[in-house]
Amino acid sequence: MSPPCPETSEVEALWDGRLGADREEIMRTHVASCEHCAGEARRLETLRTALLSLPEREPSPPNVARGRRLLLDAAREATARARPRGRALPFAAAGVALAAGVAFWTLRPPALDRGSAAASDPSAQARSGGELEVRVTPESGARWSRTSEGERELLSLAQGKIEIAVDRHGGARRLAVRLPDGELEDEGTVFSVRVSRERTEEVSVSAGSVMLRLAQQPPRRLTAGQTFVAAPPATAEGAKPAEARENASPDSAPRAREEPTSARSSPRTATSASDADACPGAPRFEDCVEAFKRGDYAAAADAFARYSASCGRHAEDATYLRMVSLARAGRPTEARELARSYLTRFPEGFRHKEAERLAHGD
Amino acid sequence: MVAELVGGPFASTVDVPLEGSGRASNAVEEADKEAMRRLARGEIDALGELYDRHHAAVRRFATRMSGSSDDGDDIVHATFLNALKNASTFDLERSCRAWLLGIAAQLLRRERTQGARWARLLAAFRAPEPAWTRDPERALSAREGLGQVERALLRLPEPKRAVLVMAEIEGLGGAEIAQALEIPLNTVWTRLHHARRELTRALESEEGS
């Protein structure tokens, strides 16, 4: 074994192209004849080979095309929204706006004031530090307020519905909406949120994305075109709550019912304590998941099958987990069949990629 | 530089098997510059061109950084929308792909921070997340589906992982990485050196055990 070579520390610099031309040439010659340096070079090469050989799970061409389309739609919407703000609002336009009952105002930094917005303040535009531009359009009856907290602009919504458009112009300032039962963080977007009876009833995203965090529920990211609608609160049998009637309208159908739609379905279904009571005769969804987590995949597959047969809630999750359970229970044919069924029922489903892999026998 | 070395003293079996990885060609860089000019003027079609050229690299970077291909689509979408917003401030002398990867790195970092904030929020509500609401499939596949190298890569601290992935998988040069991650060039080399050592050690110890 030859003694360690003092030049070995330079092999990495050679590999990264950090040496000057002269030194590089000397090192190239040296590496060719030095056992230690050649070994170091081989280690670097092996590492790169390993990293470049990592398997890639490429999205299918239709998924890429869908991603492109969604991106360009969101970009066009964002650009259309941003365009008028680049110029001073012409008096004529302002006149039209005022005639239509719309009012604008600008809040300038440090803006710790309460930009409150009771029902009589139909619309507000807040600009913060040149970094964050926020437009709030409350519906009649909405109760909300605005404060700053460190680098965050905070809107607190107590009741009613507001529509919010946010443009970030660099910098660290961010916008969050405090809700009675959680928080919503903007990621540069247009969205609306409705609160009633101390709970978040609906969040609808038109462009960009938001992160919704509600108490006792997993966080969920909503992107353009997605709507979160809370599950109806538990009530005595037969007594339909007002929220349920409201949600019955076509454009605000509760996503918790998980009907396949043309839009991308909700990342996670809304959950509530009433789940167990909502589908009489069905096993509890939690119990099905427990079987899955225990690794009792045969039992889990059967439980999810019984659940799906008797209950329309969590349809996408139940189908997907049943499909995985079948695969792990050594029933690949049934798993593949269910994966194909999943792709048909939930063409924009969140587990689309995994279902595709399973359907094609990967 | 990387390409020269691969064919130089380390002439070896190293290929560049990933389509789209490695340094962008001059033609691509020129096309990117033109697309960025158009994007800064508000021509949305230019965003589609950039998406076509770079979505695979951004998705691959996000997947390598997060260990989950599920997050790739969201990060790609957010990265390109962010590029639209910042097109007017883009320095045309910079590599567009490195810039996009830098945006993706920022978004991934923010996601991680938000996850931590969510945990704090839950604690504040004194209502732990019910176990069954966690996505068991994602958690399982995160552990089971990954190979040895992926697992070792994910165990690297995020700053070192970002530098390593950009250098070794995406083929960016030190200066490009420094610009993308907004860190000094020497920090790039230091992180890269330690990342390589830690990853090599992790792989050797896994092989030994």
XYZ file of C-alpha atoms in Angstrom:
571
model
C 0.000 0.000 0.000
C 1.514 3.327 -1.001
C 1.502 6.244 1.457
C -1.359 8.805 1.262
C -0.875 11.385 -1.452
C -0.911 15.092 -0.523
C -2.522 15.888 -3.869
C -5.664 13.843 -3.162
C -7.453 16.843 -1.695
C -7.254 18.516 -5.105
C -8.945 15.724 -6.996
C -12.389 17.027 -6.065
C -11.399 20.522 -7.210
C -10.323 19.014 -10.518
C -13.613 17.126 -10.743
C -15.559 20.339 -10.159
C -13.452 22.366 -12.603
C -12.133 24.688 -9.955
C -8.464 24.519 -10.905
C -6.732 26.871 -13.288
C -5.725 25.507 -16.684
C -2.085 24.878 -15.732
C -2.843 23.165 -12.459
C -5.609 21.182 -14.092
C -3.206 19.738 -16.630
C -0.708 18.790 -13.926
C -3.426 17.123 -11.880
C -4.772 15.187 -14.847
C -1.350 13.705 -15.420
C -0.895 13.034 -11.728
C -4.237 11.253 -11.293
C -3.365 8.909 -14.124
C -0.321 7.669 -12.207
C -1.308 7.971 -8.516
C -3.187 5.123 -6.886
C -4.706 7.275 -4.114
C -5.855 10.050 -6.391
C -7.203 7.592 -8.928
C -9.150 5.941 -6.070
C -10.589 9.312 -5.046
C -11.577 9.961 -8.653
C -13.296 6.588 -8.828
C -15.249 7.375 -5.635
C -16.470 10.643 -7.115
C -17.385 8.910 -10.319
C -19.213 6.101 -8.520
C -21.224 8.606 -6.527
C -22.255 10.530 -9.613
C -23.165 7.343 -11.428
C -25.323 6.279 -8.484
C -27.103 9.641 -8.394
C -27.630 9.766 -12.138
C -29.003 6.240 -12.085
C -31.780 6.971 -9.615
C -35.077 5.817 -11.075
C -37.249 8.532 -12.507
C -40.995 8.371 -12.366
C -41.953 10.447 -15.332
C -45.492 11.725 -15.572
C -47.525 10.453 -18.480
C -47.781 12.773 -21.505
C -51.467 13.528 -20.747
C -50.502 14.566 -17.225
C -47.735 16.798 -18.556
C -50.174 18.348 -21.016
C -52.703 18.869 -18.247
C -50.064 20.507 -16.059
C -49.112 22.826 -18.913
C -52.710 23.770 -19.572
C -53.408 24.470 -15.886
C -50.244 26.551 -15.667
C -51.061 28.694 -18.692
C -54.664 29.180 -17.535
C -53.464 30.300 -14.111
C -50.817 32.536 -15.707
C -53.352 34.206 -18.021
C -55.700 34.812 -15.137
C -52.939 36.254 -12.981
C -51.786 38.514 -15.812
C -55.295 39.723 -16.568
C -55.748 40.531 -12.902
C -52.447 42.326 -12.591
C -52.776 44.468 -15.717
C -55.157 47.174 -14.458
C -53.137 47.680 -11.289
C -50.096 48.702 -13.275
C -51.777 51.962 -14.260
C -53.531 54.647 -12.347
C -57.219 53.968 -12.147
C -58.777 56.320 -14.677
C -61.371 58.666 -13.271
C -63.987 57.285 -15.588
C -63.378 53.762 -14.345
C -63.412 54.978 -10.763
C -66.719 56.656 -11.449
C -68.144 53.431 -12.791
C -66.817 51.535 -9.806
C -68.322 53.982 -7.350
C -71.591 53.961 -9.195
C -71.570 50.196 -8.824
C -71.110 50.578 -5.066
C -67.441 49.593 -5.026
C -64.914 51.558 -2.993
C -61.140 51.308 -2.933
C -58.601 52.435 -0.434
C -54.935 52.004 0.039
C -53.201 51.160 3.283
C -49.547 51.968 3.397
C -46.853 50.460 5.590
C -46.258 49.969 8.449
C -50.043 49.642 8.363
C -50.807 48.164 11.695
C -54.220 49.743 11.564
C -57.366 47.782 11.610
C -58.632 47.863 8.115
C -61.899 46.684 9.175
C -64.545 45.795 6.992
C -67.926 45.604 8.134
C -70.785 45.117 5.829
C -70.761 48.711 4.772
C -67.229 48.423 3.344
C -67.768 46.424 0.260
C -64.227 46.310 -1.047
C -60.741 47.118 0.081
C -57.302 47.248 -1.453
C -54.334 47.071 0.858
C -50.752 47.591 -0.209
C -47.957 46.658 2.128
C -44.390 47.740 1.856
C -44.431 47.420 -1.901
C -44.024 43.682 -1.384
C -47.520 42.451 -0.918
C -50.604 43.686 -2.648
C -53.883 42.486 -1.304
C -57.366 43.151 -2.583
C -60.256 42.102 -0.429
C -63.805 42.031 -1.690
C -66.198 41.120 1.088
C -69.749 40.055 0.521
C -72.448 41.949 2.285
C -72.491 41.035 5.968
C -68.887 39.848 6.131
C -66.985 40.682 9.329
C -63.233 40.795 8.975
C -60.231 42.785 10.089
C -56.609 43.215 9.134
C -53.438 43.362 11.222
C -49.730 42.724 10.771
C -47.753 40.169 12.704
C -44.040 40.168 11.998
C -43.665 39.455 8.325
C -47.232 38.306 7.975
C -50.279 40.279 7.012
C -53.189 38.759 8.851
C -56.803 38.932 7.818
C -59.197 37.629 10.439
C -62.530 36.448 9.121
C -65.232 36.055 11.761
C -68.298 35.683 9.612
C -69.380 35.764 5.992
C -67.507 35.499 2.732
C -64.592 37.483 1.342
C -62.715 37.191 -1.911
C -59.004 37.860 -1.741
C -56.501 38.522 -4.512
C -52.844 38.595 -3.539
C -49.796 39.640 -5.490
C -46.409 39.310 -3.930
C -43.690 41.546 -5.303
C -40.707 39.694 -3.871
C -39.693 40.081 -0.250
C -40.726 37.984 2.670
C -44.162 39.417 3.505
C -46.915 36.872 3.410
C -50.651 36.850 3.854
C -52.583 34.528 6.107
C -56.268 34.403 6.906
C -57.138 33.527 10.461
C -60.329 31.501 10.636
C -62.396 30.552 13.681
C -61.219 26.965 13.329
C -57.819 27.281 11.703
C -55.719 29.250 9.290
C -55.280 29.675 5.591
C -51.970 30.712 4.083
C -51.795 32.342 0.708
C -49.169 31.298 -1.826
C -49.821 34.103 -4.337
C -53.303 33.655 -5.596
C -57.001 34.521 -5.894
C -59.399 32.778 -3.589
C -62.546 33.164 -1.551
C -63.357 31.895 1.886
C -66.682 31.637 3.720
C -67.145 31.291 7.466
C -70.380 30.630 9.262
C -71.174 29.696 12.846
C -67.558 29.717 13.904
C -66.402 27.239 11.256
C -64.892 27.415 7.794
C -67.552 26.380 5.340
C -65.926 26.849 1.974
C -62.626 27.822 0.379
C -62.479 28.204 -3.371
C -59.275 28.908 -5.299
C -59.375 30.581 -8.727
C -55.637 31.005 -9.301
C -52.438 29.943 -7.587
C -52.745 27.931 -4.411
C -53.426 28.208 -0.709
C -52.597 26.000 2.244
C -55.615 25.367 4.451
C -55.058 24.187 7.994
C -58.103 23.428 10.055
C -58.116 22.089 13.577
C -58.252 18.314 13.819
C -57.820 17.905 10.084
C -54.707 17.347 8.014
C -53.429 20.388 6.138
C -54.531 20.516 2.537
C -53.213 22.495 -0.397
C -55.859 23.816 -2.743
C -54.830 24.845 -6.215
C -56.610 26.712 -9.006
C -60.025 25.233 -9.696
C -60.297 23.407 -6.383
C -62.904 24.008 -3.746
C -63.006 22.792 -0.198
C -66.464 22.488 1.284
C -66.830 21.400 4.885
C -68.852 18.328 5.644
C -72.282 19.212 7.004
C -72.237 19.423 10.780
C -73.698 16.469 12.678
C -77.387 17.013 13.330
C -80.316 15.049 14.580
C -81.556 12.661 11.932
C -83.942 14.271 9.529
C -83.156 17.801 10.582
C -81.258 19.311 7.679
C -79.053 22.193 8.723
C -79.134 25.463 6.843
C -75.536 24.881 5.629
C -76.535 21.633 3.984
C -79.252 23.316 2.009
C -76.879 26.018 0.987
C -74.316 23.462 -0.155
C -76.849 21.729 -2.307
C -76.348 24.283 -5.057
C -74.394 22.819 -7.999
C -71.357 25.046 -7.714
C -70.881 24.485 -4.036
C -71.636 20.807 -3.699
C -69.792 19.483 -0.673
C -66.592 17.871 -1.810
C -66.906 15.563 1.158
C -69.434 13.654 -0.908
C -66.615 12.816 -3.313
C -68.463 12.553 -6.543
C -66.154 12.319 -9.543
C -65.899 15.700 -11.190
C -64.124 17.091 -14.179
C -62.080 19.317 -11.931
C -59.191 17.921 -9.967
C -60.624 16.421 -6.865
C -59.883 17.592 -3.367
C -56.525 16.473 -1.986
C -58.142 15.106 1.115
C -61.777 14.720 1.869
C -63.337 16.801 4.561
C -63.755 14.817 7.722
C -65.828 15.268 10.777
C -67.031 13.443 13.821
C -70.213 12.696 11.945
C -68.469 10.370 9.483
C -69.215 7.295 11.492
C -72.900 8.113 11.674
C -73.294 9.255 8.109
C -73.348 5.845 6.446
C -75.391 3.398 8.455
C -74.357 -0.180 7.800
C -70.911 0.736 6.554
C -67.809 -0.036 8.594
C -66.087 3.020 9.991
C -63.563 4.467 7.562
C -61.118 4.776 10.440
C -61.396 1.034 11.092
C -60.667 0.235 7.447
C -57.546 2.420 7.623
C -56.545 0.756 10.885
C -56.643 -2.665 9.194
C -54.482 -1.270 6.431
C -52.012 0.166 8.899
C -51.831 -3.121 10.809
C -50.747 -4.743 7.566
C -53.853 -6.933 7.476
C -54.310 -6.175 3.797
C -56.874 -8.894 3.053
C -59.102 -7.588 5.835
C -58.463 -4.004 4.745
C -59.405 -4.792 1.127
C -62.668 -6.376 2.261
C -63.388 -3.575 4.725
C -62.826 -0.894 2.084
C -65.035 -2.840 -0.322
C -67.864 -2.960 2.223
C -67.309 0.679 3.059
C -67.451 1.757 -0.595
C -70.543 -0.348 -1.208
C -72.483 1.359 1.571
C -71.007 4.802 1.743
C -70.216 7.427 -0.862
C -67.887 9.416 1.358
C -64.113 9.234 1.001
C -64.753 7.471 -2.286
C -61.400 8.287 -3.831
C -59.401 7.432 -0.722
C -61.346 4.226 -0.118
C -60.901 3.084 -3.708
C -57.226 3.847 -3.705
C -56.490 2.196 -0.366
C -58.531 -0.852 -1.359
C -56.493 -1.069 -4.550
C -53.225 -0.971 -2.599
C -54.580 -3.463 -0.063
C -55.457 -5.883 -2.850
C -52.004 -5.558 -4.365
C -50.344 -6.210 -1.020
C -52.679 -9.044 -0.210
C -51.364 -10.850 -3.283
C -54.425 -10.230 -5.454
C -52.796 -8.325 -8.350
C -55.510 -9.002 -10.909
C -58.203 -7.480 -8.729
C -55.865 -4.612 -7.845
C -55.228 -3.873 -11.519
C -58.914 -4.008 -12.302
C -59.684 -1.602 -9.484
C -56.858 0.691 -10.596
C -58.457 0.904 -14.041
C -61.796 1.618 -12.419
C -60.146 4.341 -10.301
C -58.702 5.984 -13.420
C -62.141 6.023 -15.013
C -63.975 7.293 -11.947
C -61.380 9.838 -10.916
C -59.676 10.972 -14.106
C -58.111 13.877 -12.273
C -57.654 11.981 -9.022
C -54.810 12.698 -6.678
C -53.515 9.150 -6.862
C -53.639 9.145 -10.630
C -49.950 8.388 -11.073
C -49.939 5.511 -8.614
C -53.125 4.085 -10.120
C -51.611 4.301 -13.591
C -48.561 2.390 -12.439
C -50.698 -0.262 -10.820
C -53.077 -0.492 -13.768
C -50.156 -1.119 -16.063
C -48.710 -3.772 -13.802
C -45.683 -1.865 -12.445
C -16.412 21.599 -16.943
C -18.258 18.542 -15.869
C -18.503 17.306 -19.406
C -14.782 17.833 -19.921
C -13.940 15.904 -16.800
C -16.202 13.048 -17.655
C -14.297 12.650 -20.865
C -10.955 13.602 -19.356
C -8.860 12.025 -16.639
C -11.850 10.124 -15.357
C -12.723 8.733 -18.752
C -15.148 6.168 -17.609
C -18.537 4.649 -17.931
C -20.212 7.805 -16.700
C -23.006 8.756 -19.039
C -25.615 11.376 -18.663
C -28.641 9.147 -18.827
C -31.222 11.663 -17.751
C -32.761 13.548 -20.571
C -32.591 17.225 -19.841
C -29.942 16.978 -17.150
C -26.499 18.433 -17.573
C -25.613 21.929 -18.694
C -27.992 23.618 -21.089
C -26.607 24.104 -24.557
C -25.971 27.568 -25.954
C -28.944 27.222 -28.239
C -31.193 26.421 -25.296
C -29.779 29.295 -23.284
C -30.400 31.708 -26.156
C -33.933 30.397 -26.586
C -34.474 30.783 -22.844
C -33.284 34.369 -22.930
C -35.668 35.183 -25.723
C -38.511 33.445 -23.897
C -37.741 35.386 -20.715
C -37.748 38.665 -22.664
C -41.149 37.792 -24.083
C -42.441 36.666 -20.729
C -41.365 39.954 -19.171
C -43.476 41.671 -21.842
C -46.443 39.602 -20.722
C -46.452 37.006 -23.506
C -47.809 33.977 -21.706
C -46.987 31.589 -24.554
C -43.333 32.052 -23.628
C -44.111 30.455 -20.274
C -45.334 27.395 -22.148
C -42.024 27.215 -24.008
C -40.057 27.392 -20.788
C -42.321 24.770 -19.273
C -41.694 22.452 -22.208
C -37.931 22.824 -21.869
C -37.570 22.746 -18.111
C -40.537 21.096 -16.418
C -38.735 17.747 -16.311
C -35.689 19.228 -14.575
C -37.815 21.090 -12.032
C -39.911 17.991 -11.331
C -36.807 15.816 -11.012
C -35.197 18.305 -8.641
C -38.355 18.477 -6.506
C -38.597 14.699 -6.409
C -34.971 14.273 -5.414
C -35.299 16.927 -2.746
C -38.561 15.713 -1.234
C -38.254 12.001 -1.903
C -41.775 11.967 -3.278
C -42.840 12.218 -6.877
C -46.286 13.284 -5.641
C -45.003 16.731 -4.737
C -43.424 17.290 -8.137
C -46.488 18.573 -9.983
C -47.349 21.161 -7.344
C -43.796 22.430 -7.198
C -43.543 22.617 -10.993
C -46.777 24.613 -11.180
C -45.764 26.996 -8.411
C -42.233 27.404 -9.782
C -43.365 28.501 -13.234
C -46.042 30.827 -11.846
C -43.373 32.362 -9.674
C -41.170 32.731 -12.751
C -43.962 34.640 -14.455
C -44.204 37.037 -11.537
C -40.481 37.671 -11.448
C -39.769 37.614 -15.173
C -39.206 41.357 -15.348
C -36.383 41.172 -12.806
C -34.649 38.160 -14.344
C -30.991 38.776 -15.176
C -30.580 37.657 -18.780
C -26.951 36.753 -18.124
C -28.045 34.021 -15.745
C -28.985 30.465 -16.594
C -32.751 30.224 -16.744
C -32.765 26.588 -15.651
C -30.606 27.321 -12.615
C -32.912 30.209 -11.775
C -35.978 27.969 -11.995
C -34.326 25.341 -9.802
C -33.507 28.071 -7.291
C -37.179 29.051 -7.199
C -38.151 25.416 -6.694
C -35.635 25.111 -3.862
C -37.169 28.150 -2.153
C -40.664 26.741 -2.525
C -39.597 23.398 -1.087
C -37.957 25.113 1.849
C -41.110 27.130 2.442
C -43.205 23.957 2.369
C -41.013 22.430 5.007
C -41.352 25.520 7.190
C -45.109 25.514 6.752
C -45.233 21.901 7.843
C -43.471 22.878 11.040
C -45.849 25.787 11.522
C -48.801 23.438 11.084
C -47.433 21.227 13.832
C -47.202 24.251 16.097
C -50.746 25.276 15.199
C -52.023 21.840 16.108
C -50.220 22.002 19.388
C -51.844 25.359 20.039
C -55.257 23.859 19.471
C -54.301 21.010 21.830
C -55.856 18.612 19.371
C -53.340 16.161 18.000
C -53.899 15.105 14.446
C -55.955 11.913 14.595
C -53.733 9.052 13.543
C -56.113 7.794 10.914
C -56.224 11.111 9.083
C -52.547 10.828 8.211
C -52.027 9.391 4.812
C -50.814 5.892 5.615
C -50.069 5.043 2.033
C -47.823 8.006 1.547
C -45.979 7.272 4.751
C -45.529 3.637 3.830
C -44.417 4.221 0.303
C -42.038 6.875 1.550
C -40.260 4.209 3.540
C -40.652 1.157 1.363
C -40.459 2.485 -2.151
C -37.113 4.182 -1.884
C -33.836 2.617 -2.808
C -30.622 2.766 -0.868
C -29.265 5.852 -2.613
C -32.543 7.748 -2.345
C -32.779 7.025 1.364
C -29.208 8.135 1.940
C -29.788 11.266 -0.128
C -32.874 12.163 1.903
C -30.936 11.832 5.121
C -28.592 14.624 4.067
C -29.429 18.029 5.511
C -31.530 20.008 3.035
C -28.920 22.714 2.221
C -26.295 20.109 1.347
C -28.805 17.988 -0.554
C -29.843 20.953 -2.696
C -26.251 21.689 -3.686
C -25.472 18.038 -4.376
C -28.576 17.475 -6.527
C -27.956 20.651 -8.490
C -24.306 19.762 -9.110
C -24.378 16.016 -9.682
C -27.823 15.387 -11.128
C -28.684 18.675 -12.798
C -25.129 19.395 -13.869
C -25.042 23.012 -12.725
C -21.717 24.724 -12.157
C -20.677 26.208 -8.822
C -21.444 29.787 -9.828
C -24.887 28.826 -11.104
C -25.684 27.037 -7.855
C -24.452 29.990 -5.824
C -26.777 32.302 -7.748
C -29.708 29.917 -7.633
C -29.483 29.379 -3.892
C -28.232 32.881 -3.140
C -25.206 31.669 -1.206
C -21.476 32.445 -1.588
C -19.518 30.321 -4.055
C -17.220 29.006 -1.327
C -20.263 27.812 0.598
C -21.292 25.841 -2.479
C -17.958 24.030 -2.584
C -17.977 23.387 1.155
C -21.493 21.999 1.145
C -20.797 19.930 -1.933
C -17.677 18.432 -0.390
C -19.458 17.508 2.842
C -22.515 16.214 1.017
C -20.368 13.884 -1.073
C -18.483 12.641 1.950
C -21.620 12.061 3.994
C -23.402 10.313 1.160
C -20.423 8.098 0.350
C -20.067 7.190 4.012
C -23.781 6.412 4.301
C -23.714 4.185 1.228
C -20.583 2.381 2.361
C -22.031 1.742 5.807
C -25.287 0.413 4.300
C -23.324 -1.899 2.063
C -21.254 -3.071 5.009
C -24.230 -3.842 7.200
